[in-house]
Coordinates of C-alpha atoms in Angstrom, one line a residue:
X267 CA 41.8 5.5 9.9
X268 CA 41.0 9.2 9.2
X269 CA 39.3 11.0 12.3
X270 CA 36.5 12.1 10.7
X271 CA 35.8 8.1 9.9
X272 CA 36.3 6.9 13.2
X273 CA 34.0 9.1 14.7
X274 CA 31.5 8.2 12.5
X275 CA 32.0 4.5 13.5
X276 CA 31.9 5.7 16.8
X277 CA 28.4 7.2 16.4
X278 CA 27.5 4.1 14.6
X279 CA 28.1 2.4 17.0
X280 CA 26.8 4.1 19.8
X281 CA 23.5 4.1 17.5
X282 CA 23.6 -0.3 17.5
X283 CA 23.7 0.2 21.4
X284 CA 21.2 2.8 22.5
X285 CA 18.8 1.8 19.4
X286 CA 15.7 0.5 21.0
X287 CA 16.2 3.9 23.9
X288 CA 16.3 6.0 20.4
X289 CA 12.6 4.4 19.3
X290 CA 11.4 5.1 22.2
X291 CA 13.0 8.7 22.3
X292 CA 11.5 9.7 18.5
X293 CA 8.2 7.9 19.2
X294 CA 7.1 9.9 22.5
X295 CA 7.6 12.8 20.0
X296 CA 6.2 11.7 17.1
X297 CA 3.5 9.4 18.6
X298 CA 4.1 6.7 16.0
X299 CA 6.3 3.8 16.7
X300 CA 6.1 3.0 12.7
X301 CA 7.1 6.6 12.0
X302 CA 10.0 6.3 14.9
X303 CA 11.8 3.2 13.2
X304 CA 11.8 5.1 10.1
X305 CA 13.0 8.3 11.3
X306 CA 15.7 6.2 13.1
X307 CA 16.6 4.8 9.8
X308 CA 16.9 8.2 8.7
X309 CA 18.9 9.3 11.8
X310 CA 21.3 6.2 10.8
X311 CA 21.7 8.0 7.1
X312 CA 22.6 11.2 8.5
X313 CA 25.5 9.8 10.6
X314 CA 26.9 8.0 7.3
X315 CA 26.7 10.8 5.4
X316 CA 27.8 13.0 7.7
X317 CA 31.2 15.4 7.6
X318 CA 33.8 15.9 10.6
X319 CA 32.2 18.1 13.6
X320 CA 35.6 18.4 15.1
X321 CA 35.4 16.6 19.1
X322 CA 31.5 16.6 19.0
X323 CA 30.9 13.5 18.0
X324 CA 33.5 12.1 20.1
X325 CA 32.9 13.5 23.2
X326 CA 29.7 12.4 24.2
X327 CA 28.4 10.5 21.1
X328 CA 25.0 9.3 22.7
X329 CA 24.1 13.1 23.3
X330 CA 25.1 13.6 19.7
X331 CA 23.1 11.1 18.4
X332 CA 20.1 11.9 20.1
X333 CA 20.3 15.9 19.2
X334 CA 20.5 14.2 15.2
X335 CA 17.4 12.0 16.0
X336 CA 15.5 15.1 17.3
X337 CA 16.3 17.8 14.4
X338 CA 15.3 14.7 12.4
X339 CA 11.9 14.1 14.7
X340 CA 11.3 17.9 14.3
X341 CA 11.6 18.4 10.5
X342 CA 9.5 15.9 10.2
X343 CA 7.0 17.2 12.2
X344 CA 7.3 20.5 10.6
X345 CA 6.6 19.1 7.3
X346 CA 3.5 17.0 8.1
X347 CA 2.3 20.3 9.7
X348 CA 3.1 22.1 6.0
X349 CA 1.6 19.5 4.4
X350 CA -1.3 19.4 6.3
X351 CA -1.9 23.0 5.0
X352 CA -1.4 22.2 1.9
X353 CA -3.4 19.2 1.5
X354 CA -6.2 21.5 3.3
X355 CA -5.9 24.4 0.9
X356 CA -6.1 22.1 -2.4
X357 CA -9.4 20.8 -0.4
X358 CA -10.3 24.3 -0.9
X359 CA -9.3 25.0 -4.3
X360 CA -10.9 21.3 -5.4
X361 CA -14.4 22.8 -3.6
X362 CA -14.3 25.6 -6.4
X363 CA -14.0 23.9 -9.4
X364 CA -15.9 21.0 -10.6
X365 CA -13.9 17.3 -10.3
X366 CA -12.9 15.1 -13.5
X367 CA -12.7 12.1 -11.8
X368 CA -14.5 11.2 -8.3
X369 CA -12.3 10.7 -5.4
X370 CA -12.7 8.1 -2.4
X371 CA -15.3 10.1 -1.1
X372 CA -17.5 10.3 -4.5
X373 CA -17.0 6.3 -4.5
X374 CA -18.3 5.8 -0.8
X375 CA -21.2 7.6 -1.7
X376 CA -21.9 6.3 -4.8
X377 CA -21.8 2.9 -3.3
X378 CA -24.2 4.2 -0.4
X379 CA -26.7 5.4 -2.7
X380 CA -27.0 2.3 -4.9
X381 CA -27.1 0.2 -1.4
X382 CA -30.1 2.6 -1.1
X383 CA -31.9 2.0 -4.3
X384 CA -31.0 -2.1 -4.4
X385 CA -32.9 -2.1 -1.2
X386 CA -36.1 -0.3 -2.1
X387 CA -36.3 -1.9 -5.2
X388 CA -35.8 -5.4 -3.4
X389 CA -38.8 -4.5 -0.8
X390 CA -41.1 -3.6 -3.8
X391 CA -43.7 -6.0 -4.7
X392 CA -42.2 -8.3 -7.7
X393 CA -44.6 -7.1 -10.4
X394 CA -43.6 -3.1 -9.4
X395 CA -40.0 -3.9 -9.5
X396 CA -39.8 -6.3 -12.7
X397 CA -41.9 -3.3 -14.5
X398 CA -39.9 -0.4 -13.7
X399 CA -37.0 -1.9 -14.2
X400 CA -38.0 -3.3 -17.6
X401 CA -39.0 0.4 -18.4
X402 CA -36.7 2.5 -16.9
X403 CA -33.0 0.9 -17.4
X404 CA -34.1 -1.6 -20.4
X405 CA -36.2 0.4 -22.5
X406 CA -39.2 -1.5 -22.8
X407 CA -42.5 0.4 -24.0
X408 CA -44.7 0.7 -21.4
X409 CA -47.5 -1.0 -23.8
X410 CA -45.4 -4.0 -24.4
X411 CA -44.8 -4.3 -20.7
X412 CA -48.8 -4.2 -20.3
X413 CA -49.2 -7.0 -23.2
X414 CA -46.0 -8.9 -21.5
X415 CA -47.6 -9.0 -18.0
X416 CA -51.9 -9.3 -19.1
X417 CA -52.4 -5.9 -17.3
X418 CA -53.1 -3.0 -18.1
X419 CA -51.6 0.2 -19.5
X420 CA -52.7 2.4 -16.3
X421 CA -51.4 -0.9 -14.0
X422 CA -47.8 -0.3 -15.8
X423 CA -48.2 3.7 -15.7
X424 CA -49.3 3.6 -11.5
X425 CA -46.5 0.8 -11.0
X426 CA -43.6 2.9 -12.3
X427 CA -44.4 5.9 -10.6
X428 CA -44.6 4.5 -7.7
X429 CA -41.5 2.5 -7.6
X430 CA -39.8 6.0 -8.6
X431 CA -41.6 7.7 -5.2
X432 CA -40.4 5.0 -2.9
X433 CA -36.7 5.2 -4.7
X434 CA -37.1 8.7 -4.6
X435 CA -38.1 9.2 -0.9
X436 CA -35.6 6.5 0.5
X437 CA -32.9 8.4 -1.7
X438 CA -34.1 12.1 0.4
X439 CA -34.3 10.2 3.5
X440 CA -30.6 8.8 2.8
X441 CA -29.7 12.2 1.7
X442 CA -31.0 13.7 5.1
X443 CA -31.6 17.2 3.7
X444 CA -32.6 18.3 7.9
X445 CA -28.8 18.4 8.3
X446 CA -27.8 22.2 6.4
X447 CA -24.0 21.5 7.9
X448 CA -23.5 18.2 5.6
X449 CA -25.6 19.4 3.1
X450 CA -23.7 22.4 2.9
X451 CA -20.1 20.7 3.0
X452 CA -21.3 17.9 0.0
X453 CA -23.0 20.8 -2.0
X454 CA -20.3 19.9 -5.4
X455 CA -20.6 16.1 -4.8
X456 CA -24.8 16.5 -4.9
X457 CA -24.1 17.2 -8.2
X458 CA -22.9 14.1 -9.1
X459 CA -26.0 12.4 -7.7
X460 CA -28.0 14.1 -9.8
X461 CA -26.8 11.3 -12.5
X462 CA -27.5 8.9 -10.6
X463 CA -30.9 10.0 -9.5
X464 CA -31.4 10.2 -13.5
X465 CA -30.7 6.7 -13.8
X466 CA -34.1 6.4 -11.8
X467 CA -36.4 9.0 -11.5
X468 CA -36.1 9.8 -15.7
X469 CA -35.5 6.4 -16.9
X470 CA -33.1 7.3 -19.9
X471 CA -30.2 4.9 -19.4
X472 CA -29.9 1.2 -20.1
X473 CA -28.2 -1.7 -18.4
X474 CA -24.8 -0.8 -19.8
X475 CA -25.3 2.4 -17.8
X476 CA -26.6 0.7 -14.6
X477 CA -23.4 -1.7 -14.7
X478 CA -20.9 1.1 -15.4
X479 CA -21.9 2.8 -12.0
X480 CA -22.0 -0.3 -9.9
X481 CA -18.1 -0.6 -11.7
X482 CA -17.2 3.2 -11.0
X483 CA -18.3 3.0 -7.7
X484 CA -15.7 0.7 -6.4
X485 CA -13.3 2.4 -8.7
X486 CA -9.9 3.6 -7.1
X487 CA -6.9 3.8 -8.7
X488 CA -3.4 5.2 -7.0
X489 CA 0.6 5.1 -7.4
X490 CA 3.1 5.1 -4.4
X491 CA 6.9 5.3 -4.3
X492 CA 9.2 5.6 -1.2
X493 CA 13.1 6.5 -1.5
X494 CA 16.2 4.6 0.2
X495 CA 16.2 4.6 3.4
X496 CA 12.3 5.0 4.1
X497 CA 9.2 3.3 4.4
X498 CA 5.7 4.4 3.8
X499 CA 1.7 2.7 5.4
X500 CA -0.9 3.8 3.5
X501 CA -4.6 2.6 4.6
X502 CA -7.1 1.5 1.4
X503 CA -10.7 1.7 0.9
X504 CA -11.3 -1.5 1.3
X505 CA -9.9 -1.6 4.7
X506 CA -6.8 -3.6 3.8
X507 CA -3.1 -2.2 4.9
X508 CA -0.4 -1.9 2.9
X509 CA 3.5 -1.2 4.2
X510 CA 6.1 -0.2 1.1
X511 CA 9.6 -0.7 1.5
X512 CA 12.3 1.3 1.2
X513 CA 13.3 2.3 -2.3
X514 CA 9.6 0.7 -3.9
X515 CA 7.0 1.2 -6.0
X516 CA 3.3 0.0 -6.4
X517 CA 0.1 0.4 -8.4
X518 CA -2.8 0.6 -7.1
X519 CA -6.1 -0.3 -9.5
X520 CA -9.7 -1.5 -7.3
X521 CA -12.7 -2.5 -9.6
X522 CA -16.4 -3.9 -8.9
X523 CA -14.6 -7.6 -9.8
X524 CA -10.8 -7.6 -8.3
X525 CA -8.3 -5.4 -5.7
X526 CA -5.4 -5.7 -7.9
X527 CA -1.7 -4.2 -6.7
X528 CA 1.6 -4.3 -9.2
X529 CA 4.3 -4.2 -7.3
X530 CA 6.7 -2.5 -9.7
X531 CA 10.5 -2.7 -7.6
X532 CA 11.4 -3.5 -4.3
X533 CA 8.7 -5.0 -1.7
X534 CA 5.3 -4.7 0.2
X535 CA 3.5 -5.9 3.0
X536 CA 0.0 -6.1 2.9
X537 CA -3.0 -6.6 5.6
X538 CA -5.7 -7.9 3.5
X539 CA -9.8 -7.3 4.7
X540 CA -11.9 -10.2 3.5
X541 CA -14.0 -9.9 0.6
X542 CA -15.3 -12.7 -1.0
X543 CA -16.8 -11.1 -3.8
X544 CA -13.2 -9.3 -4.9
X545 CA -10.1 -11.2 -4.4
X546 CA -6.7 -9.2 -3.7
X547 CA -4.3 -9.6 -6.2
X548 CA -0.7 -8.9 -6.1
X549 CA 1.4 -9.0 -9.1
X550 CA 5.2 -8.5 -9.2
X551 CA 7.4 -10.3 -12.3
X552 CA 5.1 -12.4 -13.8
X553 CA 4.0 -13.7 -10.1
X554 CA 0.4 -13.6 -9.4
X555 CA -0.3 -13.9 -5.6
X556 CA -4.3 -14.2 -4.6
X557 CA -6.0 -14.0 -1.6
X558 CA -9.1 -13.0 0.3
X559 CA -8.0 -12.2 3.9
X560 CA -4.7 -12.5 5.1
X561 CA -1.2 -10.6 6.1
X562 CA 1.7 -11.9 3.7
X563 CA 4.9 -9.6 2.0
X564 CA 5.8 -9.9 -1.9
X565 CA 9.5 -8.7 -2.5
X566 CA 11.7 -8.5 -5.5
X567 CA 14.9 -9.6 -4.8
X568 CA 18.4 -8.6 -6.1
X569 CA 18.4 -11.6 -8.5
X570 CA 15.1 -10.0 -10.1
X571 CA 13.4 -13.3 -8.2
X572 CA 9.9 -12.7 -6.2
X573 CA 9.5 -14.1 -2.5
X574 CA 6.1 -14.5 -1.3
X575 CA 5.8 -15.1 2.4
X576 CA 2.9 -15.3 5.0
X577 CA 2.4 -14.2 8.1
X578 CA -1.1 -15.5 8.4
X579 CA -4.1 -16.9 6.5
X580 CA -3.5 -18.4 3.1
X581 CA -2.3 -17.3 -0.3
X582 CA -1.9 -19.1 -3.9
X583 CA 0.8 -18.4 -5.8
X584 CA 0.9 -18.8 -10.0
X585 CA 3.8 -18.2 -12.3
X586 CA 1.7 -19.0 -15.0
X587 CA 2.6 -22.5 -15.7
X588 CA 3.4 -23.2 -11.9
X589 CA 0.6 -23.1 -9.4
X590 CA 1.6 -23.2 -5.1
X591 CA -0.5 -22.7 -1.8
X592 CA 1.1 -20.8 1.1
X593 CA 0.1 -20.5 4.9
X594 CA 0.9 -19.3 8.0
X595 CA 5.1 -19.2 8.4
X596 CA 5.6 -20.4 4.9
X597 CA 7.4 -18.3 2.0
X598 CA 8.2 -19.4 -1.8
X599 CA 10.9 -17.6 -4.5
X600 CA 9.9 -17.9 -7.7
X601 CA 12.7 -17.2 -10.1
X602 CA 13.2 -18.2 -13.6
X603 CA 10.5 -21.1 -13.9
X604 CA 11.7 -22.6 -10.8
X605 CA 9.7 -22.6 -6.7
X606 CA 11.6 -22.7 -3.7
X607 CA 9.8 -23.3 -0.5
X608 CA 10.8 -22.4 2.8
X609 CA 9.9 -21.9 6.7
X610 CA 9.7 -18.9 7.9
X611 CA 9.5 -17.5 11.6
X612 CA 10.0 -13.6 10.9
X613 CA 7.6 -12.3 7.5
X614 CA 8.6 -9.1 6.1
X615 CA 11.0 -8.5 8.7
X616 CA 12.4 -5.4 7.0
X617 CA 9.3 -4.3 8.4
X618 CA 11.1 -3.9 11.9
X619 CA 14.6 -3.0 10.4
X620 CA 15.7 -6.4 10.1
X621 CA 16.9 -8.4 6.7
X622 CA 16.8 -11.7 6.6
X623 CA 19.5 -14.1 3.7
X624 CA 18.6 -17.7 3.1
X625 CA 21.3 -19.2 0.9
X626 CA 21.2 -15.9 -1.5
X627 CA 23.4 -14.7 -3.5
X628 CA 26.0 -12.1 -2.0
X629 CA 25.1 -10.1 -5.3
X630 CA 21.4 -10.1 -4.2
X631 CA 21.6 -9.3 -0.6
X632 CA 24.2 -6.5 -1.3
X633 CA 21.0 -5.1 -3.8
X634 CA 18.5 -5.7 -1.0
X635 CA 20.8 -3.5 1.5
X636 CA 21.2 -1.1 -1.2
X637 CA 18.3 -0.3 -0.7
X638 CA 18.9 1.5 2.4
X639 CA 22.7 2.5 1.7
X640 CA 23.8 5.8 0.7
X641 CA 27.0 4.5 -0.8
X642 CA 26.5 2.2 -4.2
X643 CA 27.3 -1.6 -3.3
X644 CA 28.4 -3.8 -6.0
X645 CA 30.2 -7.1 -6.9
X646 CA 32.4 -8.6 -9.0
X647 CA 30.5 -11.7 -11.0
X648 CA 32.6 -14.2 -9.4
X649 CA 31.8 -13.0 -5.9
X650 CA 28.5 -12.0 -6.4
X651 CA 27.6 -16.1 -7.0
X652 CA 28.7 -16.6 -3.3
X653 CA 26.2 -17.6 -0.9
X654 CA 25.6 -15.9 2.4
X655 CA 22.8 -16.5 5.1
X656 CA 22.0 -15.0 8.4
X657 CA 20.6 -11.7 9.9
X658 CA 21.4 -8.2 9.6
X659 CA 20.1 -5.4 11.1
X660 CA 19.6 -2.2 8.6
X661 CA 21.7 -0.4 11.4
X662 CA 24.2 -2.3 11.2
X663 CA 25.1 -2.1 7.3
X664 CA 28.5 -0.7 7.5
X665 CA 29.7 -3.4 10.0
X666 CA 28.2 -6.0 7.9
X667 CA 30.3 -5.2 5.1
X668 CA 33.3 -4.8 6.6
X669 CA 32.6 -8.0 8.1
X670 CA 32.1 -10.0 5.0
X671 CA 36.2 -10.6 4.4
X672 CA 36.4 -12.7 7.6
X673 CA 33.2 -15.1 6.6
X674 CA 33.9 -15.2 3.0
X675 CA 36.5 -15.3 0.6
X676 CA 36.4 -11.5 -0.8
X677 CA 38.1 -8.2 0.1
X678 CA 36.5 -5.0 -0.1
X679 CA 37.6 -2.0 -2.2
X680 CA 36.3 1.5 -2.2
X681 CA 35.8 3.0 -5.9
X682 CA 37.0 6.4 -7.0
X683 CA 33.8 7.6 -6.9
X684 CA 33.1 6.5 -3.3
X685 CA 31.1 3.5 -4.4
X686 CA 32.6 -0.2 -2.9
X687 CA 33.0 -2.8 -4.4
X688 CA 33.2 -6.6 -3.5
X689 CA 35.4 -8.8 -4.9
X690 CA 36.6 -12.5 -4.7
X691 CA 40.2 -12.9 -3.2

């Protein structure tokens, strides 16, 4: 074995024994343990990759290793900090100029505003409110409303304008013009009350319009993407978590009627907030996964399959023709047609470094650690139909695969262009 590889299974292994002392090590610098495991990961990657440092290495590999994991702790440090200042100057920039579509905060106070006005015009008397609303956002004459109702004209006129003051005043008093700090800071999004104030105080929109804020309010729409090797948590509006995978991809699209997710590759974990009136959706392959409140992980396997599983609540699962309820400790892999249900005790456990193989495929787990893997895994087709199961740490890649000979009929064989390949003896 070439020095330069031995040292590096020296560090790796020194890595599997001082792993949980490394979390703690990036985490007291970082202040995340989330952000530690993943920065561990990353710590992992460098050794692969790494070229011969002469005796370094192998003279004290745990100091070695740590000095890795703290250049790695510190650049990433560094960058939040850069990105921080970015983030904060496009805040600046985005103050200037006037926004084509309204961001998270826009939709908060959008929402806010037409909590106000539902309120007010639910505390009006019923005759005020039927008649303003009948003029205002469906158009009817004001002398048709009189006829309607057996009042008369100046009864319709007084009613409207004072629904409009009592809208009006509860939107100021919402507003709290006394504070010249917020005012000040919310000058641009102000603005794009003023359309919604329209809707009331003028009286030129219709239903359609009405609707179509209620809908834009709740609006959000985003796309994330990690890369192998590292994980990303991202909070929502709604209050719901979700936790990407390495080497992933998700859409994110809220309405007024439905939280709906596409997971595009890989997997995701998500920490649903209830909300009766807008069930979270997941779809991944054809797979539609629905719930209301709950914690469960959606992954695309190898195989192109998609394994639901829950760590709490409940979930119901469709493949169209195929309909399937999970709970608590359950999970289901739906692949071409077919449902496979099984126990569970560990959901998402890639979430803690940790992959889990229940009768799969060798071709399927050797895509799900690829996902982590600098070097390109692959198989021939006849070993690729071999079934493996157990545990493997994401640390422990390398030995995994040099492992597989002695629990399976296969040998391993490096490519030319440093890929490896596993094929059936």
């Amino acid at each position: 074995m070439p020095a330069s590889a031995s040292s590096t299974h020296t560090l790796l292994a020194a890595f599997e024994t001082h792993y949980a002392e490394l979390i703690r090590y990036i985490a007291r610098r970082t202040g995340n343990v989330e952000e530690a495991r993943g920065l561990a990961h990353d710590t992992w990657l460098r050794i692969a990759e790494r070229q011969s440092d002469g005796d370094t290495a192998a003279t004290d590999p745990r100091a070695y290793l740590f000095t890795i994991s703290h250049n790695v702790a510190m650049n990433h440090l560094r960058r939040g900090h850069w990105m921080a200042g970015y983030l904060a100057e496009c805040e600046q920039i985005d103050a200037g100029a006037p926004a084509q579509t309204p961001d998270v905060a826009d939709s908060a106070m959008y929402r806010q505003a037409l909590a106000v006005v539902e309120k007010t015009l639910a505390g009006l008397s019923p005759r005020m409110r039927d008649t303003y609303l009948a003029n205002g956002l469906h158009g009817e004459k004001q002398a048709d409303i009189a006829a309607r109702l057996g009042v008369s004209l100046n009864t319709v006129e007084r009613d409207i304008a004072q629904a409009a003051r009592c809208i009006e005043d509860a939107l100021h008093a919402w507003r709290n013009p006394r504070a010249p700090a917020r005012a000040a800071s919310s000058a641009g999004r102000r603005k794009s009350l003023a359309a919604l104030l329209g809707v009331f105080a003028v009286g030129v929109s219709g239903t359609a319009a009405w609707h179509h804020l209620q809908r834009e309010a709740l609006r959000f729409q985003t796309a994330l993407a990690t890369v192998r090797g590292r994980q990303l948590q991202r909070g929502l509006p709604d209050g719901s978590e979700l936790t990407l995978d390495a080497s992933s991809r998700v859409e994110v699209d809220y309405t007024a009627e439905r939280r709906l997710v596409r997971l595009l590759d890989g997997a995701a974990f998500f920490a649903v907030q209830r909300d009766t009136d807008r069930p979270f959706i997941v779809e991944a392959r054809g797979v539609q996964v629905t719930v209301l409140g709950t914690r469960f992980g959606v992954d695309i396997d190898g195989g192109q399959g998609v394994l639901v599983q829950v760590e709490s609540g409940r979930v119901r699962v469709d493949t169209g023709d195929q309909t399937d309820e999970l709970t608590a400790g359950q999970s289901l892999r739906a692949f071409e047609g077919r449902l496979r249900r099984d126990a569970i005790e560990r959901p998402a456990a890639w979430r803690h470094g940790e992959l889990q193989f229940h009768d799969m495929p060798l071709a399927d787990a050797l895509a799900r650690v690829q996902r982590y893997s600098t070097t390109r895994l692959s198989a021939t087709p006849a070993a690729g139909r071999l079934r493996i199961s157990g545990e493997l740490r994401v640390a422990d890649a390398g030995d995994w695969l040099a492992s597989l000979p002695r629990v399976l009929p296969v040998r391993i064989k490096t490519l030319a262009d440093g890929g490896v390949e596993v094929a059936a003896r």
